[in-house]
mmCIF file with all atom_site columns, C-alpha atoms in Angstrom:
data_model
loop_
_atom_site.group_PDB
_atom_site.id
_atom_site.type_symbol
_atom_site.label_atom_id
_atom_site.label_alt_id
_atom_site.label_comp_id
_atom_site.label_asym_id
_atom_site.label_entity_id
_atom_site.label_seq_id
_atom_site.pdbx_PDB_ins_code
_atom_site.Cartn_x
_atom_site.Cartn_y
_atom_site.Cartn_z
_atom_site.occupancy
_atom_site.B_iso_or_equiv
_atom_site.pdbx_formal_charge
_atom_site.auth_seq_id
_atom_site.auth_comp_id
_atom_site.auth_asym_id
_atom_site.auth_atom_id
_atom_site.pdbx_PDB_model_num
ATOM 1   C CA . GLN Q 1 1   ? 117.083 -113.241 20.119 1.00 82.00 ? 972  GLN Q CA 1
ATOM 2   C CA . VAL Q 1 2   ? 118.622 -110.344 18.265 1.00 93.00 ? 973  VAL Q CA 1
ATOM 3   C CA . GLN Q 1 3   ? 117.982 -106.691 18.499 1.00 95.00 ? 974  GLN Q CA 1
ATOM 4   C CA . LEU Q 1 4   ? 119.488 -103.834 16.380 1.00 97.00 ? 975  LEU Q CA 1
ATOM 5   C CA . VAL Q 1 5   ? 118.888 -100.470 18.130 1.00 96.00 ? 976  VAL Q CA 1
ATOM 6   C CA . GLU Q 1 6   ? 119.124 -97.404  16.241 1.00 96.00 ? 977  GLU Q CA 1
ATOM 7   C CA . SER Q 1 7   ? 120.154 -93.812  17.858 1.00 96.00 ? 978  SER Q CA 1
ATOM 8   C CA . GLY Q 1 8   ? 121.163 -90.530  16.931 1.00 97.00 ? 979  GLY Q CA 1
ATOM 9   C CA . GLY Q 1 9   ? 118.545 -89.330  14.665 1.00 96.00 ? 980  GLY Q CA 1
ATOM 10  C CA . GLY Q 1 10  ? 116.812 -86.103  14.956 1.00 97.00 ? 981  GLY Q CA 1
ATOM 11  C CA . LEU Q 1 11  ? 116.589 -82.552  13.420 1.00 98.00 ? 982  LEU Q CA 1
ATOM 12  C CA . VAL Q 1 12  ? 119.529 -80.873  11.256 1.00 98.00 ? 983  VAL Q CA 1
ATOM 13  C CA . GLN Q 1 13  ? 119.759 -78.162  9.347  1.00 98.00 ? 984  GLN Q CA 1
ATOM 14  C CA . PRO Q 1 14  ? 120.576 -78.220  5.715  1.00 98.00 ? 985  PRO Q CA 1
ATOM 15  C CA . GLY Q 1 15  ? 124.381 -78.346  5.461  1.00 98.00 ? 986  GLY Q CA 1
ATOM 16  C CA . GLY Q 1 16  ? 124.717 -79.813  8.928  1.00 98.00 ? 987  GLY Q CA 1
ATOM 17  C CA . SER Q 1 17  ? 126.110 -83.171  10.421 1.00 98.00 ? 988  SER Q CA 1
ATOM 18  C CA . LEU Q 1 18  ? 124.712 -86.125  12.178 1.00 98.00 ? 989  LEU Q CA 1
ATOM 19  C CA . ARG Q 1 19  ? 125.848 -89.421  13.381 1.00 98.00 ? 990  ARG Q CA 1
ATOM 20  C CA . LEU Q 1 20  ? 123.725 -92.442  13.579 1.00 98.00 ? 991  LEU Q CA 1
ATOM 21  C CA . SER Q 1 21  ? 124.522 -95.552  15.677 1.00 98.00 ? 992  SER Q CA 1
ATOM 22  C CA . CYS Q 1 22  ? 123.107 -99.031  15.596 1.00 98.00 ? 993  CYS Q CA 1
ATOM 23  C CA . ALA Q 1 23  ? 124.280 -101.558 18.142 1.00 98.00 ? 994  ALA Q CA 1
ATOM 24  C CA . ALA Q 1 24  ? 123.244 -105.366 17.902 1.00 97.00 ? 995  ALA Q CA 1
ATOM 25  C CA . SER Q 1 25  ? 122.806 -107.227 20.725 1.00 96.00 ? 996  SER Q CA 1
ATOM 26  C CA . GLY Q 1 26  ? 121.752 -110.992 21.643 1.00 94.00 ? 997  GLY Q CA 1
ATOM 27  C CA . SER Q 1 27  ? 123.298 -114.478 21.266 1.00 93.00 ? 998  SER Q CA 1
ATOM 28  C CA . ILE Q 1 28  ? 125.413 -113.413 18.290 1.00 94.00 ? 999  ILE Q CA 1
ATOM 29  C CA . ILE Q 1 29  ? 128.215 -115.627 17.117 1.00 93.00 ? 1000 ILE Q CA 1
ATOM 30  C CA . SER Q 1 30  ? 129.135 -113.355 14.031 1.00 94.00 ? 1001 SER Q CA 1
ATOM 31  C CA . ILE Q 1 31  ? 128.001 -110.434 11.942 1.00 96.00 ? 1002 ILE Q CA 1
ATOM 32  C CA . ASN Q 1 32  ? 128.830 -110.249 8.296  1.00 96.00 ? 1003 ASN Q CA 1
ATOM 33  C CA . ALA Q 1 33  ? 127.472 -107.226 6.504  1.00 97.00 ? 1004 ALA Q CA 1
ATOM 34  C CA . MET Q 1 34  ? 125.888 -104.165 8.120  1.00 98.00 ? 1005 MET Q CA 1
ATOM 35  C CA . ALA Q 1 35  ? 124.062 -101.595 6.091  1.00 98.00 ? 1006 ALA Q CA 1
ATOM 36  C CA . TRP Q 1 36  ? 121.788 -98.419  6.506  1.00 98.00 ? 1007 TRP Q CA 1
ATOM 37  C CA . TYR Q 1 37  ? 118.624 -98.174  4.506  1.00 98.00 ? 1008 TYR Q CA 1
ATOM 38  C CA . ARG Q 1 38  ? 116.222 -95.130  4.334  1.00 98.00 ? 1009 ARG Q CA 1
ATOM 39  C CA . GLN Q 1 39  ? 112.548 -94.620  3.465  1.00 98.00 ? 1010 GLN Q CA 1
ATOM 40  C CA . ALA Q 1 40  ? 111.413 -91.538  2.805  1.00 97.00 ? 1011 ALA Q CA 1
ATOM 41  C CA . PRO Q 1 41  ? 107.266 -90.921  2.738  1.00 93.00 ? 1012 PRO Q CA 1
ATOM 42  C CA . GLY Q 1 42  ? 105.731 -92.246  -0.212 1.00 95.00 ? 1013 GLY Q CA 1
ATOM 43  C CA . LYS Q 1 43  ? 108.948 -93.808  -1.500 1.00 97.00 ? 1014 LYS Q CA 1
ATOM 44  C CA . GLU Q 1 44  ? 110.671 -97.324  -1.113 1.00 97.00 ? 1015 GLU Q CA 1
ATOM 45  C CA . ARG Q 1 45  ? 113.194 -98.488  1.163  1.00 98.00 ? 1016 ARG Q CA 1
ATOM 46  C CA . GLU Q 1 46  ? 116.456 -97.782  -0.332 1.00 98.00 ? 1017 GLU Q CA 1
ATOM 47  C CA . LEU Q 1 47  ? 120.099 -98.904  0.457  1.00 98.00 ? 1018 LEU Q CA 1
ATOM 48  C CA . VAL Q 1 48  ? 122.244 -95.899  1.753  1.00 98.00 ? 1019 VAL Q CA 1
ATOM 49  C CA . ALA Q 1 49  ? 125.481 -97.640  2.442  1.00 98.00 ? 1020 ALA Q CA 1
ATOM 50  C CA . ARG Q 1 50  ? 126.884 -100.991 3.215  1.00 98.00 ? 1021 ARG Q CA 1
ATOM 51  C CA . ILE Q 1 51  ? 129.893 -102.389 5.007  1.00 98.00 ? 1022 ILE Q CA 1
ATOM 52  C CA . ASN Q 1 52  ? 131.294 -106.092 5.017  1.00 96.00 ? 1023 ASN Q CA 1
ATOM 53  C CA . ASP Q 1 53  ? 132.925 -107.732 8.088  1.00 93.00 ? 1024 ASP Q CA 1
ATOM 54  C CA . GLY Q 1 54  ? 136.357 -106.640 6.173  1.00 92.00 ? 1025 GLY Q CA 1
ATOM 55  C CA . GLY Q 1 55  ? 135.608 -103.295 6.168  1.00 94.00 ? 1026 GLY Q CA 1
ATOM 56  C CA . SER Q 1 56  ? 134.656 -102.833 2.155  1.00 97.00 ? 1027 SER Q CA 1
ATOM 57  C CA . THR Q 1 57  ? 132.293 -100.332 1.789  1.00 98.00 ? 1028 THR Q CA 1
ATOM 58  C CA . ASN Q 1 58  ? 129.776 -99.116  -1.046 1.00 98.00 ? 1029 ASN Q CA 1
ATOM 59  C CA . TYR Q 1 59  ? 127.354 -96.059  -1.101 1.00 98.00 ? 1030 TYR Q CA 1
ATOM 60  C CA . ALA Q 1 60  ? 124.093 -95.053  -3.039 1.00 98.00 ? 1031 ALA Q CA 1
ATOM 61  C CA . ASP Q 1 61  ? 125.266 -92.376  -5.529 1.00 98.00 ? 1032 ASP Q CA 1
ATOM 62  C CA . SER Q 1 62  ? 123.091 -89.701  -3.931 1.00 98.00 ? 1033 SER Q CA 1
ATOM 63  C CA . VAL Q 1 63  ? 125.292 -89.893  -0.553 1.00 98.00 ? 1034 VAL Q CA 1
ATOM 64  C CA . LYS Q 1 64  ? 128.961 -90.443  -2.076 1.00 98.00 ? 1035 LYS Q CA 1
ATOM 65  C CA . GLY Q 1 65  ? 131.291 -87.935  -0.615 1.00 98.00 ? 1036 GLY Q CA 1
ATOM 66  C CA . ARG Q 1 66  ? 129.085 -87.011  2.074  1.00 98.00 ? 1037 ARG Q CA 1
ATOM 67  C CA . PHE Q 1 67  ? 128.070 -90.015  4.120  1.00 98.00 ? 1038 PHE Q CA 1
ATOM 68  C CA . THR Q 1 68  ? 130.471 -92.458  5.510  1.00 98.00 ? 1039 THR Q CA 1
ATOM 69  C CA . ILE Q 1 69  ? 129.738 -95.877  6.949  1.00 98.00 ? 1040 ILE Q CA 1
ATOM 70  C CA . SER Q 1 70  ? 131.998 -97.539  9.580  1.00 98.00 ? 1041 SER Q CA 1
ATOM 71  C CA . ARG Q 1 71  ? 131.684 -100.205 12.197 1.00 98.00 ? 1042 ARG Q CA 1
ATOM 72  C CA . ASP Q 1 72  ? 133.208 -101.296 15.544 1.00 97.00 ? 1043 ASP Q CA 1
ATOM 73  C CA . ASN Q 1 73  ? 133.210 -105.105 15.272 1.00 95.00 ? 1044 ASN Q CA 1
ATOM 74  C CA . ALA Q 1 74  ? 134.051 -105.368 19.099 1.00 95.00 ? 1045 ALA Q CA 1
ATOM 75  C CA . LYS Q 1 75  ? 130.912 -103.450 20.054 1.00 97.00 ? 1046 LYS Q CA 1
ATOM 76  C CA . LYS Q 1 76  ? 129.035 -104.961 17.284 1.00 97.00 ? 1047 LYS Q CA 1
ATOM 77  C CA . THR Q 1 77  ? 128.128 -101.573 16.155 1.00 98.00 ? 1048 THR Q CA 1
ATOM 78  C CA . VAL Q 1 78  ? 127.622 -99.635  13.011 1.00 98.00 ? 1049 VAL Q CA 1
ATOM 79  C CA . TYR Q 1 79  ? 127.696 -96.168  12.362 1.00 98.00 ? 1050 TYR Q CA 1
ATOM 80  C CA . LEU Q 1 80  ? 126.389 -93.574  9.678  1.00 98.00 ? 1051 LEU Q CA 1
ATOM 81  C CA . GLU Q 1 81  ? 128.349 -90.007  9.829  1.00 98.00 ? 1052 GLU Q CA 1
ATOM 82  C CA . MET Q 1 82  ? 126.127 -87.911  7.634  1.00 98.00 ? 1053 MET Q CA 1
ATOM 83  C CA . ASN Q 1 83  ? 127.688 -84.457  6.264  1.00 98.00 ? 1054 ASN Q CA 1
ATOM 84  C CA . SER Q 1 84  ? 126.578 -81.959  4.364  1.00 98.00 ? 1055 SER Q CA 1
ATOM 85  C CA . THR Q 1 85  ? 122.961 -82.809  4.603  1.00 98.00 ? 1056 THR Q CA 1
ATOM 86  C CA . LYS Q 1 86  ? 120.200 -82.091  2.374  1.00 98.00 ? 1057 LYS Q CA 1
ATOM 87  C CA . PRO Q 1 87  ? 116.454 -81.739  2.635  1.00 97.00 ? 1058 PRO Q CA 1
ATOM 88  C CA . GLU Q 1 88  ? 116.139 -84.875  0.392  1.00 97.00 ? 1059 GLU Q CA 1
ATOM 89  C CA . ASP Q 1 89  ? 118.069 -86.851  3.032  1.00 98.00 ? 1060 ASP Q CA 1
ATOM 90  C CA . THR Q 1 90  ? 114.885 -86.656  5.115  1.00 98.00 ? 1061 THR Q CA 1
ATOM 91  C CA . ALA Q 1 91  ? 113.738 -90.204  5.926  1.00 98.00 ? 1062 ALA Q CA 1
ATOM 92  C CA . VAL Q 1 92  ? 113.386 -92.949  8.442  1.00 98.00 ? 1063 VAL Q CA 1
ATOM 93  C CA . TYR Q 1 93  ? 117.025 -94.760  8.632  1.00 98.00 ? 1064 TYR Q CA 1
ATOM 94  C CA . TYR Q 1 94  ? 117.023 -98.399  9.264  1.00 98.00 ? 1065 TYR Q CA 1
ATOM 95  C CA . CYS Q 1 95  ? 119.825 -100.476 10.467 1.00 98.00 ? 1066 CYS Q CA 1
ATOM 96  C CA . ASN Q 1 96  ? 120.245 -103.869 8.613  1.00 98.00 ? 1067 ASN Q CA 1
ATOM 97  C CA . ALA Q 1 97  ? 122.622 -106.823 9.365  1.00 98.00 ? 1068 ALA Q CA 1
ATOM 98  C CA . ASP Q 1 98  ? 123.381 -110.434 8.314  1.00 97.00 ? 1069 ASP Q CA 1
ATOM 99  C CA . ILE Q 1 99  ? 123.820 -112.137 11.691 1.00 96.00 ? 1070 ILE Q CA 1
ATOM 100 C CA . ARG Q 1 100 ? 124.703 -116.012 12.671 1.00 95.00 ? 1071 ARG Q CA 1
ATOM 101 C CA . LEU Q 1 101 ? 123.493 -116.706 16.280 1.00 93.00 ? 1072 LEU Q CA 1
ATOM 102 C CA . ARG Q 1 102 ? 124.950 -119.273 18.717 1.00 90.00 ? 1073 ARG Q CA 1
ATOM 103 C CA . PHE Q 1 103 ? 123.846 -122.826 17.966 1.00 88.00 ? 1074 PHE Q CA 1
ATOM 104 C CA . GLN Q 1 104 ? 122.834 -121.990 14.245 1.00 87.00 ? 1075 GLN Q CA 1
ATOM 105 C CA . ILE Q 1 105 ? 124.603 -122.618 11.275 1.00 89.00 ? 1076 ILE Q CA 1
ATOM 106 C CA . ARG Q 1 106 ? 122.818 -120.378 8.791  1.00 92.00 ? 1077 ARG Q CA 1
ATOM 107 C CA . TRP Q 1 107 ? 122.892 -116.666 8.474  1.00 93.00 ? 1078 TRP Q CA 1
ATOM 108 C CA . SER Q 1 108 ? 119.837 -114.578 8.918  1.00 95.00 ? 1079 SER Q CA 1
ATOM 109 C CA . ASN Q 1 109 ? 119.076 -110.934 8.302  1.00 97.00 ? 1080 ASN Q CA 1
ATOM 110 C CA . TYR Q 1 110 ? 117.558 -108.507 10.745 1.00 97.00 ? 1081 TYR Q CA 1
ATOM 111 C CA . TRP Q 1 111 ? 116.134 -104.856 10.999 1.00 98.00 ? 1082 TRP Q CA 1
ATOM 112 C CA . GLY Q 1 112 ? 116.221 -102.388 13.204 1.00 97.00 ? 1083 GLY Q CA 1
ATOM 113 C CA . GLN Q 1 113 ? 113.017 -100.434 14.373 1.00 96.00 ? 1084 GLN Q CA 1
ATOM 114 C CA . GLY Q 1 114 ? 114.149 -97.081  12.394 1.00 97.00 ? 1085 GLY Q CA 1
ATOM 115 C CA . THR Q 1 115 ? 115.138 -93.509  13.526 1.00 97.00 ? 1086 THR Q CA 1
ATOM 116 C CA . GLN Q 1 116 ? 113.831 -90.452  12.011 1.00 98.00 ? 1087 GLN Q CA 1
ATOM 117 C CA . VAL Q 1 117 ? 116.007 -88.089  10.261 1.00 98.00 ? 1088 VAL Q CA 1
ATOM 118 C CA . THR Q 1 118 ? 114.726 -84.581  9.375  1.00 98.00 ? 1089 THR Q CA 1
ATOM 119 C CA . VAL Q 1 119 ? 116.673 -82.101  7.384  1.00 98.00 ? 1090 VAL Q CA 1
ATOM 120 C CA . SER Q 1 120 ? 115.152 -78.542  7.510  1.00 97.00 ? 1091 SER Q CA 1
ATOM 121 C CA . SER Q 1 121 ? 115.593 -75.019  8.178  1.00 96.00 ? 1092 SER Q CA 1
#
């Protein structure tokens, strides 16, 4: 019914930049909050950045001032601009969204399949 498809991951050198995208598709009536999480090997999944439908954002302390989350509501897409990357940013990055589908009243939470980001020289 709903797909969240991430793209833009890959290998980047420390200090470099990368832009992740996540596009939602399906019988979607509305999308509320959209977010990026990440999970490094041996660690728990953590929130990186979140943006609500009004454009308000919040960030993990570890990425403040380096990462920027944004969204294009018409395209049902959320972005994560990653600048000044560090080796500790290496992780699988997951897109997450609260979505209401056609013919449904309640909101449901969905995850993308993840995209690998590796920061290394």
